[in-house]
mmCIF file of C-alpha atoms in Angstrom:
data_model
loop_
_atom_site.group_PDB
_atom_site.id
_atom_site.type_symbol
_atom_site.label_atom_id
_atom_site.label_comp_id
_atom_site.label_asym_id
_atom_site.label_seq_id
_atom_site.Cartn_x
_atom_site.Cartn_y
_atom_site.Cartn_z
ATOM 1 C CA UNK S 25 46.755 -0.382 102.696
ATOM 2 C CA UNK S 26 49.757 -2.400 101.619
ATOM 3 C CA UNK S 27 52.412 -0.822 99.410
ATOM 4 C CA UNK S 28 55.300 -2.050 97.279
ATOM 5 C CA UNK S 29 58.613 -0.335 96.518
ATOM 6 C CA UNK S 30 59.135 0.384 92.813
ATOM 7 C CA UNK S 31 62.647 -0.755 91.838
ATOM 8 C CA UNK S 32 62.884 1.854 89.102
ATOM 9 C CA UNK S 33 61.884 5.097 90.880
ATOM 10 C CA UNK S 34 62.301 3.885 94.472
ATOM 11 C CA UNK S 35 58.838 5.148 95.451
ATOM 12 C CA UNK S 36 56.351 3.328 97.605
ATOM 13 C CA UNK S 37 53.293 2.476 95.504
ATOM 14 C CA UNK S 38 49.962 0.972 96.661
ATOM 15 C CA UNK S 39 49.977 -2.707 95.735
ATOM 16 C CA UNK S 40 46.589 -2.413 93.992
ATOM 17 C CA UNK S 41 48.037 -0.031 91.374
ATOM 18 C CA UNK S 42 51.622 -1.336 91.337
ATOM 19 C CA UNK S 43 51.452 -3.167 87.968
ATOM 20 C CA UNK S 44 50.095 -0.088 86.197
ATOM 21 C CA UNK S 45 52.673 2.163 87.949
ATOM 22 C CA UNK S 46 55.544 -0.165 87.040
ATOM 23 C CA UNK S 47 54.595 -0.243 83.339
ATOM 24 C CA UNK S 48 54.306 3.546 83.215
ATOM 25 C CA UNK S 49 57.486 4.096 85.271
ATOM 26 C CA UNK S 50 59.748 1.805 83.218
ATOM 27 C CA UNK S 51 58.449 3.268 79.944
ATOM 28 C CA UNK S 52 58.770 6.934 80.964
ATOM 29 C CA UNK S 53 61.521 7.176 83.583
ATOM 30 C CA UNK S 54 65.214 6.316 83.402
ATOM 31 C CA UNK S 55 67.139 5.369 86.535
ATOM 32 C CA UNK S 56 70.703 6.576 85.968
ATOM 33 C CA UNK S 57 73.801 4.993 87.516
ATOM 34 C CA UNK S 58 74.280 8.253 89.482
ATOM 35 C CA UNK S 59 70.944 7.631 91.211
ATOM 36 C CA UNK S 60 68.974 10.310 89.361
ATOM 37 C CA UNK S 61 65.489 9.484 88.106
ATOM 38 C CA UNK S 62 65.205 11.227 84.734
ATOM 39 C CA UNK S 63 62.318 11.377 82.259
ATOM 40 C CA UNK S 64 63.211 9.322 79.156
ATOM 41 C CA UNK S 65 62.903 12.380 76.913
ATOM 42 C CA UNK S 66 65.652 14.100 78.998
ATOM 43 C CA UNK S 67 68.002 11.096 79.168
ATOM 44 C CA UNK S 68 70.415 12.332 76.473
ATOM 45 C CA UNK S 69 70.515 15.829 78.000
ATOM 46 C CA UNK S 70 71.224 14.342 81.431
ATOM 47 C CA UNK S 71 73.989 12.105 80.098
ATOM 48 C CA UNK S 72 75.646 15.044 78.272
ATOM 49 C CA UNK S 73 75.332 17.427 81.191
ATOM 50 C CA UNK S 74 76.332 15.094 84.014
ATOM 51 C CA UNK S 75 78.232 12.122 82.599
ATOM 52 C CA UNK S 76 80.027 13.549 79.584
ATOM 53 C CA UNK S 77 83.787 12.860 79.726
ATOM 54 C CA UNK S 78 85.825 16.060 79.918
ATOM 55 C CA UNK S 79 89.557 16.671 80.221
ATOM 56 C CA UNK S 80 91.128 18.410 83.220
ATOM 57 C CA UNK S 81 93.032 21.432 81.964
ATOM 58 C CA UNK S 82 95.754 20.904 84.578
ATOM 59 C CA UNK S 83 96.589 17.168 84.512
ATOM 60 C CA UNK S 84 94.823 16.215 81.237
ATOM 61 C CA UNK S 85 93.035 13.316 82.943
ATOM 62 C CA UNK S 86 89.486 12.416 81.885
ATOM 63 C CA UNK S 87 86.634 12.921 84.342
ATOM 64 C CA UNK S 88 82.855 13.040 84.240
ATOM 65 C CA UNK S 89 81.530 16.585 83.971
ATOM 66 C CA UNK S 90 79.805 16.193 87.355
ATOM 67 C CA UNK S 91 83.058 15.381 89.179
ATOM 68 C CA UNK S 92 85.412 17.762 87.355
ATOM 69 C CA UNK S 93 84.948 20.675 89.790
ATOM 70 C CA UNK S 94 85.782 18.471 92.793
ATOM 71 C CA UNK S 95 88.784 17.017 90.978
ATOM 72 C CA UNK S 96 90.149 20.440 90.037
ATOM 73 C CA UNK S 97 90.064 21.558 93.694
ATOM 74 C CA UNK S 98 92.298 18.588 94.588
ATOM 75 C CA UNK S 99 94.229 18.119 91.319
ATOM 76 C CA UNK S 100 97.959 17.717 92.050
ATOM 77 C CA UNK S 101 98.698 19.742 88.915
ATOM 78 C CA UNK S 102 96.466 22.721 89.811
ATOM 79 C CA UNK S 103 98.352 26.032 89.822
ATOM 80 C CA UNK S 104 99.153 27.463 93.258
ATOM 81 C CA UNK S 105 101.066 30.723 93.868
ATOM 82 C CA UNK S 106 104.526 30.539 95.435
ATOM 83 C CA UNK S 107 104.539 32.505 98.696
ATOM 84 C CA UNK S 108 107.874 34.117 97.779
ATOM 85 C CA UNK S 109 107.553 35.081 94.098
ATOM 86 C CA UNK S 110 103.785 34.678 93.465
ATOM 87 C CA UNK S 111 104.549 32.596 90.344
ATOM 88 C CA UNK S 112 101.864 29.955 89.836
ATOM 89 C CA UNK S 113 103.427 26.495 90.121
ATOM 90 C CA UNK S 114 101.754 23.051 89.918
ATOM 91 C CA UNK S 115 100.773 22.000 93.450
ATOM 92 C CA UNK S 116 102.858 18.823 93.286
ATOM 93 C CA UNK S 117 105.992 20.871 92.510
ATOM 94 C CA UNK S 118 105.344 23.698 95.004
ATOM 95 C CA UNK S 119 107.458 22.348 97.924
ATOM 96 C CA UNK S 120 110.504 21.911 95.672
ATOM 97 C CA UNK S 121 109.980 25.342 94.073
ATOM 98 C CA UNK S 122 109.545 27.108 97.438
ATOM 99 C CA UNK S 123 112.651 25.395 98.810
ATOM 100 C CA UNK S 124 114.727 26.928 96.008
ATOM 101 C CA UNK S 125 112.819 30.213 95.802
ATOM 102 C CA UNK S 126 112.918 30.749 99.579
ATOM 103 C CA UNK S 127 116.708 30.337 99.516
ATOM 104 C CA UNK S 128 117.090 33.634 97.707
ATOM 105 C CA UNK S 129 117.958 36.608 99.872
ATOM 106 C CA UNK S 130 116.830 40.193 99.888
ATOM 107 C CA UNK S 131 117.846 43.213 101.888
ATOM 108 C CA UNK S 132 115.586 44.030 104.847
ATOM 109 C CA UNK S 133 113.960 47.446 104.445
ATOM 110 C CA UNK S 134 114.322 48.121 108.186
ATOM 111 C CA UNK S 135 117.779 46.904 109.257
ATOM 112 C CA UNK S 136 119.400 46.544 105.806
ATOM 113 C CA UNK S 137 120.672 43.017 106.550
ATOM 114 C CA UNK S 138 120.366 40.342 103.854
ATOM 115 C CA UNK S 139 117.773 37.765 104.896
ATOM 116 C CA UNK S 140 116.591 34.543 103.186
ATOM 117 C CA UNK S 141 113.075 35.023 101.812
ATOM 118 C CA UNK S 142 111.801 32.062 103.845
ATOM 119 C CA UNK S 143 113.125 33.730 107.032
ATOM 120 C CA UNK S 144 111.741 37.252 106.470
ATOM 121 C CA UNK S 145 108.687 36.809 108.735
ATOM 122 C CA UNK S 146 110.752 35.377 111.607
ATOM 123 C CA UNK S 147 113.425 38.038 111.119
ATOM 124 C CA UNK S 148 110.853 40.839 111.270
ATOM 125 C CA UNK S 149 109.342 39.506 114.517
ATOM 126 C CA UNK S 150 112.558 38.801 116.366
ATOM 127 C CA UNK S 151 115.917 40.275 115.406
ATOM 128 C CA UNK S 152 115.143 43.190 113.129
ATOM 129 C CA UNK S 153 116.093 46.635 114.436
ATOM 130 C CA UNK S 154 116.700 49.822 112.471
ATOM 131 C CA UNK S 155 120.359 50.688 112.061
ATOM 132 C CA UNK S 156 121.783 53.309 114.423
ATOM 133 C CA UNK S 157 122.117 56.839 113.036
ATOM 134 C CA UNK S 158 125.527 57.770 111.690
ATOM 135 C CA UNK S 159 127.912 58.622 114.509
ATOM 136 C CA UNK S 160 126.133 56.325 117.002
ATOM 137 C CA UNK S 161 127.669 53.041 118.078
ATOM 138 C CA UNK S 162 126.351 50.195 120.170
ATOM 139 C CA UNK S 163 128.232 49.745 123.429
ATOM 140 C CA UNK S 164 129.081 46.128 124.183
ATOM 141 C CA UNK S 165 128.914 46.658 127.967
ATOM 142 C CA UNK S 166 125.470 48.256 128.052
ATOM 143 C CA UNK S 167 122.287 47.952 126.052
ATOM 144 C CA UNK S 168 122.091 51.684 125.267
ATOM 145 C CA UNK S 169 123.721 53.394 122.309
ATOM 146 C CA UNK S 170 125.713 56.590 122.425
ATOM 147 C CA UNK S 171 127.151 59.201 120.096
ATOM 148 C CA UNK S 172 130.788 58.397 119.275
ATOM 149 C CA UNK S 173 131.775 62.061 119.404
ATOM 150 C CA UNK S 174 130.146 63.201 122.682
ATOM 151 C CA UNK S 175 128.734 60.065 124.380
ATOM 152 C CA UNK S 176 125.239 61.616 124.520
ATOM 153 C CA UNK S 177 122.129 59.509 123.882
ATOM 154 C CA UNK S 178 119.834 59.782 122.039
ATOM 155 C CA UNK S 179 120.772 63.263 120.802
ATOM 156 C CA UNK S 180 124.203 64.717 120.344
ATOM 157 C CA UNK S 181 124.713 67.829 122.522
ATOM 158 C CA UNK S 182 127.865 68.796 120.616
ATOM 159 C CA UNK S 183 125.889 69.815 117.546
ATOM 160 C CA UNK S 184 125.782 73.517 117.207
ATOM 161 C CA UNK S 185 122.539 75.339 116.636
ATOM 162 C CA UNK S 186 122.351 78.317 114.351
#
């Protein structure tokens, strides 16, 4: 049996009943620009739910309701936390903010040196060592440390026990 494609609903319909189908389809179904086939009685609801213009809360641009979620994931004005201070900054301004924010320094909890915030991770992995206990000094000729009063390492044998 031969069939014909209905331009309105995009369904294949037997050619013998195509005229009747087409009259019914065009009267009762709406083909939206988004491709949805919607019953005429639900056209207004569909247009409000899917195609209503809404404003992005970040950039204040206007978008269809159906595309707002995708836009907000990529919006250049969406708030993103700074890795150094956790302040939420618009995405488009984040590199500039982190450049300034990462230039601040803080004292390392381990070695007590002042380190730029952007260098803390590298510092912790490579050059950070706890400071030597009081009375110990690092010898420039060897890699070991010794007590400045008795040259013992790692404990001082000159301490008296009670």
